[in-house]
PDB file of C-alpha atoms in Angstrom:
ATOM      1  CA  MET A  24       0.000   0.000   0.000  1.00 65.00           C
ATOM      2  CA  THR A  25       1.102   3.516  -0.708  1.00 87.00           C
ATOM      3  CA  THR A  26       0.874   6.485   1.629  1.00 96.00           C
ATOM      4  CA  PRO A  27       0.259  10.160   0.815  1.00 97.00           C
ATOM      5  CA  ALA A  28       3.709  11.011   2.139  1.00 96.00           C
ATOM      6  CA  HIS A  29       5.226   8.481  -0.265  1.00 97.00           C
ATOM      7  CA  ASP A  30       3.121   9.899  -3.101  1.00 98.00           C
ATOM      8  CA  ALA A  31       4.374  13.377  -2.217  1.00 98.00           C
ATOM      9  CA  GLU A  32       7.931  12.096  -2.626  1.00 97.00           C
ATOM     10  CA  LEU A  33       7.010  10.650  -6.039  1.00 98.00           C
ATOM     11  CA  VAL A  34       5.640  14.075  -6.972  1.00 98.00           C
ATOM     12  CA  ARG A  35       8.907  15.698  -5.939  1.00 98.00           C
ATOM     13  CA  THR A  36      10.904  13.274  -8.073  1.00 98.00           C
ATOM     14  CA  ALA A  37       8.633  13.675 -11.099  1.00 98.00           C
ATOM     15  CA  THR A  38       8.718  17.456 -10.770  1.00 98.00           C
ATOM     16  CA  GLY A  39      12.494  17.434 -10.686  1.00 98.00           C
ATOM     17  CA  ARG A  40      12.549  15.304 -13.813  1.00 98.00           C
ATOM     18  CA  LEU A  41      10.214  17.707 -15.609  1.00 98.00           C
ATOM     19  CA  LEU A  42      12.201  20.777 -14.561  1.00 98.00           C
ATOM     20  CA  SER A  43      15.496  19.200 -15.602  1.00 98.00           C
ATOM     21  CA  ALA A  44      14.086  18.541 -19.071  1.00 98.00           C
ATOM     22  CA  THR A  45      12.458  21.953 -19.416  1.00 98.00           C
ATOM     23  CA  VAL A  46      15.548  24.012 -18.603  1.00 96.00           C
ATOM     24  CA  LYS A  47      17.274  22.394 -21.604  1.00 96.00           C
ATOM     25  CA  LEU A  48      14.826  23.996 -24.022  1.00 97.00           C
ATOM     26  CA  GLU A  49      15.836  26.902 -26.208  1.00 97.00           C
ATOM     27  CA  SER A  50      14.062  30.117 -25.215  1.00 97.00           C
ATOM     28  CA  ALA A  51      11.893  30.195 -28.347  1.00 97.00           C
ATOM     29  CA  GLU A  52      10.763  26.579 -27.940  1.00 98.00           C
ATOM     30  CA  VAL A  53       8.560  27.358 -24.954  1.00 98.00           C
ATOM     31  CA  ALA A  54       6.180  29.331 -27.176  1.00 98.00           C
ATOM     32  CA  GLU A  55       5.791  26.449 -29.626  1.00 98.00           C
ATOM     33  CA  PRO A  56       2.634  24.283 -29.611  1.00 98.00           C
ATOM     34  CA  SER A  57       2.357  21.538 -27.038  1.00 98.00           C
ATOM     35  CA  GLN A  58       0.510  18.303 -27.692  1.00 98.00           C
ATOM     36  CA  LEU A  59      -2.631  19.803 -26.145  1.00 97.00           C
ATOM     37  CA  PRO A  60      -4.834  21.544 -28.737  1.00 96.00           C
ATOM     38  CA  GLY A  61      -4.654  25.334 -28.436  1.00 97.00           C
ATOM     39  CA  TRP A  62      -1.944  25.330 -25.788  1.00 98.00           C
ATOM     40  CA  SER A  63       1.728  26.183 -26.172  1.00 98.00           C
ATOM     41  CA  ARG A  64       4.354  24.682 -23.903  1.00 98.00           C
ATOM     42  CA  ALA A  65       4.165  27.947 -21.953  1.00 98.00           C
ATOM     43  CA  HIS A  66       0.452  27.310 -21.332  1.00 98.00           C
ATOM     44  CA  VAL A  67       1.221  23.848 -19.989  1.00 98.00           C
ATOM     45  CA  LEU A  68       3.929  25.113 -17.646  1.00 98.00           C
ATOM     46  CA  THR A  69       1.749  27.950 -16.400  1.00 98.00           C
ATOM     47  CA  HIS A  70      -1.083  25.512 -15.760  1.00 98.00           C
ATOM     48  CA  LEU A  71       1.223  23.305 -13.706  1.00 98.00           C
ATOM     49  CA  ALA A  72       2.304  26.263 -11.575  1.00 98.00           C
ATOM     50  CA  ARG A  73      -1.248  27.457 -10.983  1.00 98.00           C
ATOM     51  CA  ASN A  74      -2.404  23.910 -10.235  1.00 98.00           C
ATOM     52  CA  ALA A  75       0.195  23.696  -7.477  1.00 98.00           C
ATOM     53  CA  ASP A  76      -1.089  26.952  -6.001  1.00 98.00           C
ATOM     54  CA  ALA A  77      -4.659  25.691  -6.344  1.00 98.00           C
ATOM     55  CA  LEU A  78      -3.879  22.569  -4.323  1.00 98.00           C
ATOM     56  CA  VAL A  79      -2.254  24.710  -1.635  1.00 98.00           C
ATOM     57  CA  ASN A  80      -5.531  26.660  -1.545  1.00 98.00           C
ATOM     58  CA  VAL A  81      -7.513  23.444  -1.189  1.00 98.00           C
ATOM     59  CA  LEU A  82      -5.413  22.286   1.752  1.00 97.00           C
ATOM     60  CA  ALA A  83      -5.963  25.687   3.388  1.00 96.00           C
ATOM     61  CA  GLY A  84      -9.731  25.340   3.036  1.00 95.00           C
ATOM     62  CA  LYS A  85      -9.955  27.976   0.295  1.00 96.00           C
ATOM     63  CA  PRO A  86     -11.558  27.695  -3.164  1.00 96.00           C
ATOM     64  CA  MET A  87      -9.274  25.903  -5.595  1.00 96.00           C
ATOM     65  CA  TYR A  88      -9.604  28.752  -8.114  1.00 96.00           C
ATOM     66  CA  ALA A  89     -11.361  32.102  -7.775  1.00 93.00           C
ATOM     67  CA  SER A  90     -13.469  31.120 -10.800  1.00 94.00           C
ATOM     68  CA  ALA A  91     -13.205  29.185 -14.039  1.00 93.00           C
ATOM     69  CA  GLU A  92     -12.730  32.476 -15.854  1.00 96.00           C
ATOM     70  CA  ALA A  93      -9.930  33.562 -13.527  1.00 96.00           C
ATOM     71  CA  ARG A  94      -8.213  30.190 -13.985  1.00 96.00           C
ATOM     72  CA  GLU A  95      -8.230  30.533 -17.766  1.00 96.00           C
ATOM     73  CA  ALA A  96      -7.137  34.179 -17.633  1.00 97.00           C
ATOM     74  CA  ASP A  97      -4.200  33.346 -15.355  1.00 97.00           C
ATOM     75  CA  ILE A  98      -3.015  30.662 -17.758  1.00 98.00           C
ATOM     76  CA  GLU A  99      -3.322  32.928 -20.797  1.00 98.00           C
ATOM     77  CA  GLU A 100      -1.486  35.771 -19.101  1.00 97.00           C
ATOM     78  CA  GLY A 101       1.220  33.522 -17.666  1.00 98.00           C
ATOM     79  CA  ALA A 102       1.869  31.880 -21.030  1.00 98.00           C
ATOM     80  CA  ARG A 103       3.348  35.159 -22.323  1.00 98.00           C
ATOM     81  CA  ARG A 104       6.389  34.883 -20.065  1.00 98.00           C
ATOM     82  CA  SER A 105       9.943  33.816 -20.842  1.00 98.00           C
ATOM     83  CA  LEU A 106      11.270  30.311 -20.363  1.00 98.00           C
ATOM     84  CA  ASP A 107      13.260  31.304 -17.279  1.00 98.00           C
ATOM     85  CA  GLU A 108      10.198  32.896 -15.672  1.00 98.00           C
ATOM     86  CA  LEU A 109       8.033  29.884 -16.434  1.00 98.00           C
ATOM     87  CA  VAL A 110      10.505  27.355 -15.081  1.00 98.00           C
ATOM     88  CA  ASP A 111      11.046  29.418 -11.934  1.00 98.00           C
ATOM     89  CA  ASP A 112       7.276  29.677 -11.424  1.00 98.00           C
ATOM     90  CA  VAL A 113       6.847  25.895 -11.645  1.00 98.00           C
ATOM     91  CA  ARG A 114       9.800  25.354  -9.308  1.00 98.00           C
ATOM     92  CA  VAL A 115       8.655  27.852  -6.651  1.00 98.00           C
ATOM     93  CA  SER A 116       4.965  26.910  -6.725  1.00 98.00           C
ATOM     94  CA  SER A 117       5.860  23.209  -6.559  1.00 98.00           C
ATOM     95  CA  SER A 118       8.052  23.936  -3.545  1.00 98.00           C
ATOM     96  CA  ARG A 119       5.122  25.653  -1.815  1.00 98.00           C
ATOM     97  CA  LEU A 120       2.964  22.605  -2.425  1.00 98.00           C
ATOM     98  CA  GLU A 121       5.714  20.275  -1.224  1.00 98.00           C
ATOM     99  CA  SER A 122       5.893  22.267   2.018  1.00 98.00           C
ATOM    100  CA  ALA A 123       2.117  22.135   2.385  1.00 98.00           C
ATOM    101  CA  PHE A 124       2.164  18.349   1.998  1.00 98.00           C
ATOM    102  CA  ALA A 125       5.027  18.029   4.493  1.00 97.00           C
ATOM    103  CA  SER A 126       3.087  19.979   7.123  1.00 97.00           C
ATOM    104  CA  LEU A 127       0.176  17.519   7.201  1.00 97.00           C
ATOM    105  CA  GLY A 128      -0.259  14.946   9.943  1.00 94.00           C
ATOM    106  CA  ASP A 129      -2.344  11.777   9.933  1.00 92.00           C
ATOM    107  CA  GLU A 130      -5.563  13.559  10.881  1.00 94.00           C
ATOM    108  CA  ASP A 131      -4.991  16.217   8.226  1.00 96.00           C
ATOM    109  CA  TRP A 132      -4.620  13.613   5.472  1.00 97.00           C
ATOM    110  CA  ASN A 133      -7.986  12.144   6.469  1.00 96.00           C
ATOM    111  CA  ARG A 134      -9.843  15.448   5.994  1.00 96.00           C
ATOM    112  CA  THR A 135     -12.340  15.828   3.169  1.00 97.00           C
ATOM    113  CA  VAL A 136     -11.376  18.657   0.825  1.00 97.00           C
ATOM    114  CA  THR A 137     -13.273  20.412  -1.952  1.00 96.00           C
ATOM    115  CA  LEU A 138     -11.847  20.658  -5.469  1.00 97.00           C
ATOM    116  CA  ARG A 139     -13.247  22.227  -8.656  1.00 93.00           C
ATOM    117  CA  ASN A 140     -16.936  22.063  -9.503  1.00 89.00           C
ATOM    118  CA  GLY A 141     -17.863  20.854  -6.030  1.00 91.00           C
ATOM    119  CA  VAL A 142     -15.888  17.606  -6.312  1.00 94.00           C
ATOM    120  CA  THR A 143     -14.737  16.326  -2.930  1.00 96.00           C
ATOM    121  CA  ASP A 144     -11.962  13.926  -1.991  1.00 97.00           C
ATOM    122  CA  LEU A 145      -9.700  13.093   0.896  1.00 97.00           C
ATOM    123  CA  ALA A 146      -6.615  15.229   1.352  1.00 98.00           C
ATOM    124  CA  SER A 147      -4.620  12.005   1.110  1.00 98.00           C
ATOM    125  CA  ALA A 148      -5.584  11.757  -2.584  1.00 98.00           C
ATOM    126  CA  LEU A 149      -4.044  15.117  -3.503  1.00 98.00           C
ATOM    127  CA  PRO A 150      -0.428  13.963  -3.924  1.00 98.00           C
ATOM    128  CA  PHE A 151      -1.524  11.326  -6.430  1.00 98.00           C
ATOM    129  CA  ARG A 152      -3.691  13.887  -8.231  1.00 98.00           C
ATOM    130  CA  ARG A 153      -0.645  16.145  -8.502  1.00 98.00           C
ATOM    131  CA  TRP A 154       1.489  13.245  -9.718  1.00 98.00           C
ATOM    132  CA  ILE A 155      -1.008  12.721 -12.537  1.00 98.00           C
ATOM    133  CA  GLU A 156      -0.718  16.380 -13.498  1.00 98.00           C
ATOM    134  CA  ILE A 157       3.081  16.282 -13.572  1.00 98.00           C
ATOM    135  CA  GLU A 158       3.461  13.021 -15.486  1.00 98.00           C
ATOM    136  CA  LEU A 159       0.806  13.562 -18.148  1.00 98.00           C
ATOM    137  CA  HIS A 160       1.646  17.203 -18.755  1.00 98.00           C
ATOM    138  CA  HIS A 161       5.324  16.297 -19.047  1.00 98.00           C
ATOM    139  CA  VAL A 162       4.219  14.104 -21.947  1.00 98.00           C
ATOM    140  CA  ASP A 163       2.051  16.942 -23.276  1.00 98.00           C
ATOM    141  CA  LEU A 164       5.054  19.254 -23.495  1.00 98.00           C
ATOM    142  CA  GLY A 165       6.299  17.205 -26.427  1.00 98.00           C
ATOM    143  CA  ILE A 166       9.961  17.476 -25.464  1.00 98.00           C
ATOM    144  CA  GLY A 167      10.963  13.813 -25.649  1.00 97.00           C
ATOM    145  CA  TYR A 168       9.117  12.383 -22.626  1.00 98.00           C
ATOM    146  CA  THR A 169       6.495   9.988 -23.974  1.00 98.00           C
ATOM    147  CA  LEU A 170       3.821   7.680 -22.620  1.00 98.00           C
ATOM    148  CA  GLU A 171       6.368   4.864 -22.806  1.00 98.00           C
ATOM    149  CA  ASP A 172       8.570   6.787 -20.363  1.00 98.00           C
ATOM    150  CA  LEU A 173       5.918   6.929 -17.641  1.00 98.00           C
ATOM    151  CA  PRO A 174       6.884   4.984 -14.500  1.00 98.00           C
ATOM    152  CA  GLY A 175       5.273   1.548 -14.399  1.00 97.00           C
ATOM    153  CA  THR A 176       3.810   2.162 -10.948  1.00 97.00           C
ATOM    154  CA  PHE A 177       2.187   5.342 -12.209  1.00 98.00           C
ATOM    155  CA  VAL A 178       0.740   3.606 -15.273  1.00 98.00           C
ATOM    156  CA  ASP A 179      -0.809   0.850 -13.147  1.00 97.00           C
ATOM    157  CA  ARG A 180      -2.358   3.265 -10.682  1.00 97.00           C
ATOM    158  CA  GLU A 181      -3.602   5.662 -13.334  1.00 98.00           C
ATOM    159  CA  LEU A 182      -5.192   2.798 -15.268  1.00 98.00           C
ATOM    160  CA  THR A 183      -7.098   1.726 -12.165  1.00 97.00           C
ATOM    161  CA  ASN A 184      -7.968   5.370 -11.446  1.00 97.00           C
ATOM    162  CA  MET A 185      -9.348   6.007 -14.933  1.00 98.00           C
ATOM    163  CA  ALA A 186     -11.325   2.760 -14.967  1.00 98.00           C
ATOM    164  CA  ARG A 187     -12.941   3.837 -11.711  1.00 97.00           C
ATOM    165  CA  ARG A 188     -13.544   7.354 -13.016  1.00 96.00           C
ATOM    166  CA  PHE A 189     -15.405   6.160 -16.108  1.00 98.00           C
ATOM    167  CA  SER A 190     -17.330   3.364 -14.373  1.00 97.00           C
ATOM    168  CA  GLY A 191     -21.040   4.045 -14.843  1.00 96.00           C
ATOM    169  CA  HIS A 192     -20.298   7.305 -16.674  1.00 96.00           C
ATOM    170  CA  PRO A 193     -23.471   8.472 -18.447  1.00 95.00           C
ATOM    171  CA  ASP A 194     -21.522   9.547 -21.544  1.00 96.00           C
ATOM    172  CA  ILE A 195     -20.106   6.070 -22.197  1.00 96.00           C
ATOM    173  CA  PRO A 196     -22.960   4.012 -23.693  1.00 93.00           C
ATOM    174  CA  VAL A 197     -21.221   0.617 -23.650  1.00 95.00           C
ATOM    175  CA  ALA A 198     -19.790  -1.623 -20.975  1.00 97.00           C
ATOM    176  CA  LEU A 199     -16.035  -1.995 -21.354  1.00 97.00           C
ATOM    177  CA  GLU A 200     -13.564  -4.599 -20.233  1.00 98.00           C
ATOM    178  CA  LEU A 201     -10.031  -3.275 -20.312  1.00 98.00           C
ATOM    179  CA  ARG A 202      -7.587  -6.125 -20.771  1.00 98.00           C
ATOM    180  CA  ALA A 203      -3.849  -5.623 -20.293  1.00 97.00           C
ATOM    181  CA  GLU A 204      -1.270  -7.850 -21.942  1.00 95.00           C
ATOM    182  CA  ASP A 205      -0.382  -9.431 -18.599  1.00 93.00           C
ATOM    183  CA  GLY A 206      -3.955 -10.685 -18.175  1.00 94.00           C
ATOM    184  CA  ARG A 207      -5.227  -8.097 -15.713  1.00 96.00           C
ATOM    185  CA  THR A 208      -8.705  -6.733 -16.420  1.00 97.00           C
ATOM    186  CA  TRP A 209     -10.801  -3.743 -15.361  1.00 98.00           C
ATOM    187  CA  ARG A 210     -14.515  -3.124 -15.919  1.00 97.00           C
ATOM    188  CA  THR A 211     -15.686   0.383 -16.732  1.00 98.00           C
ATOM    189  CA  GLY A 212     -18.180   2.295 -18.837  1.00 97.00           C
ATOM    190  CA  ALA A 213     -21.880   1.379 -18.766  1.00 96.00           C
ATOM    191  CA  GLU A 214     -22.920  -0.821 -15.874  1.00 94.00           C
ATOM    192  CA  GLN A 215     -25.034  -3.173 -18.007  1.00 91.00           C
ATOM    193  CA  ALA A 216     -23.471  -5.079 -20.895  1.00 91.00           C
ATOM    194  CA  GLY A 217     -25.390  -6.111 -23.989  1.00 86.00           C
ATOM    195  CA  PRO A 218     -26.075  -9.723 -25.004  1.00 88.00           C
ATOM    196  CA  GLU A 219     -22.552 -10.072 -26.423  1.00 88.00           C
ATOM    197  CA  GLY A 220     -21.012  -8.977 -23.139  1.00 92.00           C
ATOM    198  CA  PRO A 221     -18.743  -5.994 -22.566  1.00 96.00           C
ATOM    199  CA  LEU A 222     -16.605  -4.592 -25.355  1.00 96.00           C
ATOM    200  CA  VAL A 223     -13.124  -5.929 -24.689  1.00 97.00           C
ATOM    201  CA  VAL A 224     -10.391  -3.360 -25.295  1.00 98.00           C
ATOM    202  CA  ALA A 225      -7.003  -5.050 -25.189  1.00 98.00           C
ATOM    203  CA  GLY A 226      -3.444  -3.803 -25.292  1.00 98.00           C
ATOM    204  CA  SER A 227      -0.549  -2.756 -23.110  1.00 98.00           C
ATOM    205  CA  SER A 228      -1.186  -0.859 -19.898  1.00 98.00           C
ATOM    206  CA  VAL A 229       0.543   2.157 -21.440  1.00 98.00           C
ATOM    207  CA  ALA A 230      -1.697   2.058 -24.520  1.00 98.00           C
ATOM    208  CA  LEU A 231      -4.780   1.776 -22.323  1.00 98.00           C
ATOM    209  CA  VAL A 232      -3.712   4.765 -20.211  1.00 98.00           C
ATOM    210  CA  GLY A 233      -2.950   6.778 -23.337  1.00 98.00           C
ATOM    211  CA  TRP A 234      -6.470   6.198 -24.632  1.00 98.00           C
ATOM    212  CA  LEU A 235      -8.291   6.650 -21.326  1.00 98.00           C
ATOM    213  CA  THR A 236      -6.536   9.957 -20.637  1.00 98.00           C
ATOM    214  CA  GLY A 237      -7.152  11.296 -24.141  1.00 97.00           C
ATOM    215  CA  ARG A 238      -3.478  11.277 -25.114  1.00 97.00           C
ATOM    216  CA  THR A 239      -4.104   8.882 -28.015  1.00 97.00           C
ATOM    217  CA  GLY A 240      -7.046   7.860 -30.148  1.00 95.00           C
ATOM    218  CA  GLY A 241      -6.545   4.240 -29.152  1.00 96.00           C
ATOM    219  CA  SER A 242      -3.343   3.385 -30.995  1.00 96.00           C
ATOM    220  CA  GLY A 243      -1.961   0.010 -29.939  1.00 97.00           C
ATOM    221  CA  LEU A 244      -5.356  -1.249 -28.771  1.00 98.00           C
ATOM    222  CA  SER A 245      -7.616  -3.889 -30.271  1.00 97.00           C
ATOM    223  CA  ALA A 246     -11.383  -4.400 -29.957  1.00 96.00           C
ATOM    224  CA  ARG A 247     -14.100  -6.227 -31.909  1.00 92.00           C
ATOM    225  CA  GLY A 248     -15.625  -2.906 -32.897  1.00 88.00           C
ATOM    226  CA  SER A 249     -14.939   0.789 -32.880  1.00 92.00           C
ATOM    227  CA  LEU A 250     -13.696   2.273 -29.638  1.00 95.00           C
ATOM    228  CA  PRO A 251     -16.270   4.570 -28.009  1.00 94.00           C
ATOM    229  CA  GLU A 252     -15.541   8.274 -27.703  1.00 93.00           C
ATOM    230  CA  LEU A 253     -14.544   8.956 -24.136  1.00 96.00           C
ATOM    231  CA  PRO A 254     -15.576  12.032 -22.123  1.00 93.00           C
ATOM    232  CA  ALA A 255     -13.080  14.882 -21.970  1.00 88.00           C
ATOM    233  CA  LEU A 256     -11.146  15.168 -18.724  1.00 85.00           C
TER     234      LEU A 256
END
């Protein structure tokens, strides 16, 4: 079993890896498109910095963001900055979050906190949520870190997380059985399967995570029919 303190250490390591890769960019490269539609690499880095601040807010019992509009405006404004400013922002904001995690005791981790759109979770889930942000957005930067580079432990946990997230989702009309190459399976999508049973989607754990998180269209996966369109994250 993992602990939130251990997850916080994984976040620190992943953040260091991202920062080490980002500082090697040429200044002009930060303004180039990322792998997220409509966002440059500067947008992605600004989002990561503001997400760290937002999680600090959550732990302090404050709203995650002032508003959806303010969140978007902060990202747009921040994306105009230089590479050095962006990297420093991610480093400093991540350090603030690391300190916030380090200050929590056992009772604090067991508190229920409120995220965006009224979503609630335990404080103990926040380090893993941040780890997801760091790993996937590192891939989104398009600077050589790919889905295949994701740590195996992260891939396994994120696959389970996404299967749980989409279980019973009203926007997924079919029952799905996710089948990894090692034989592990997860059920997700519609609760009731049709007469032919759930749609089996098979492939590597990495390919499954890429599809479930919207990073691929399903490359490397096989199914007896077309893959359903998944809800945006």
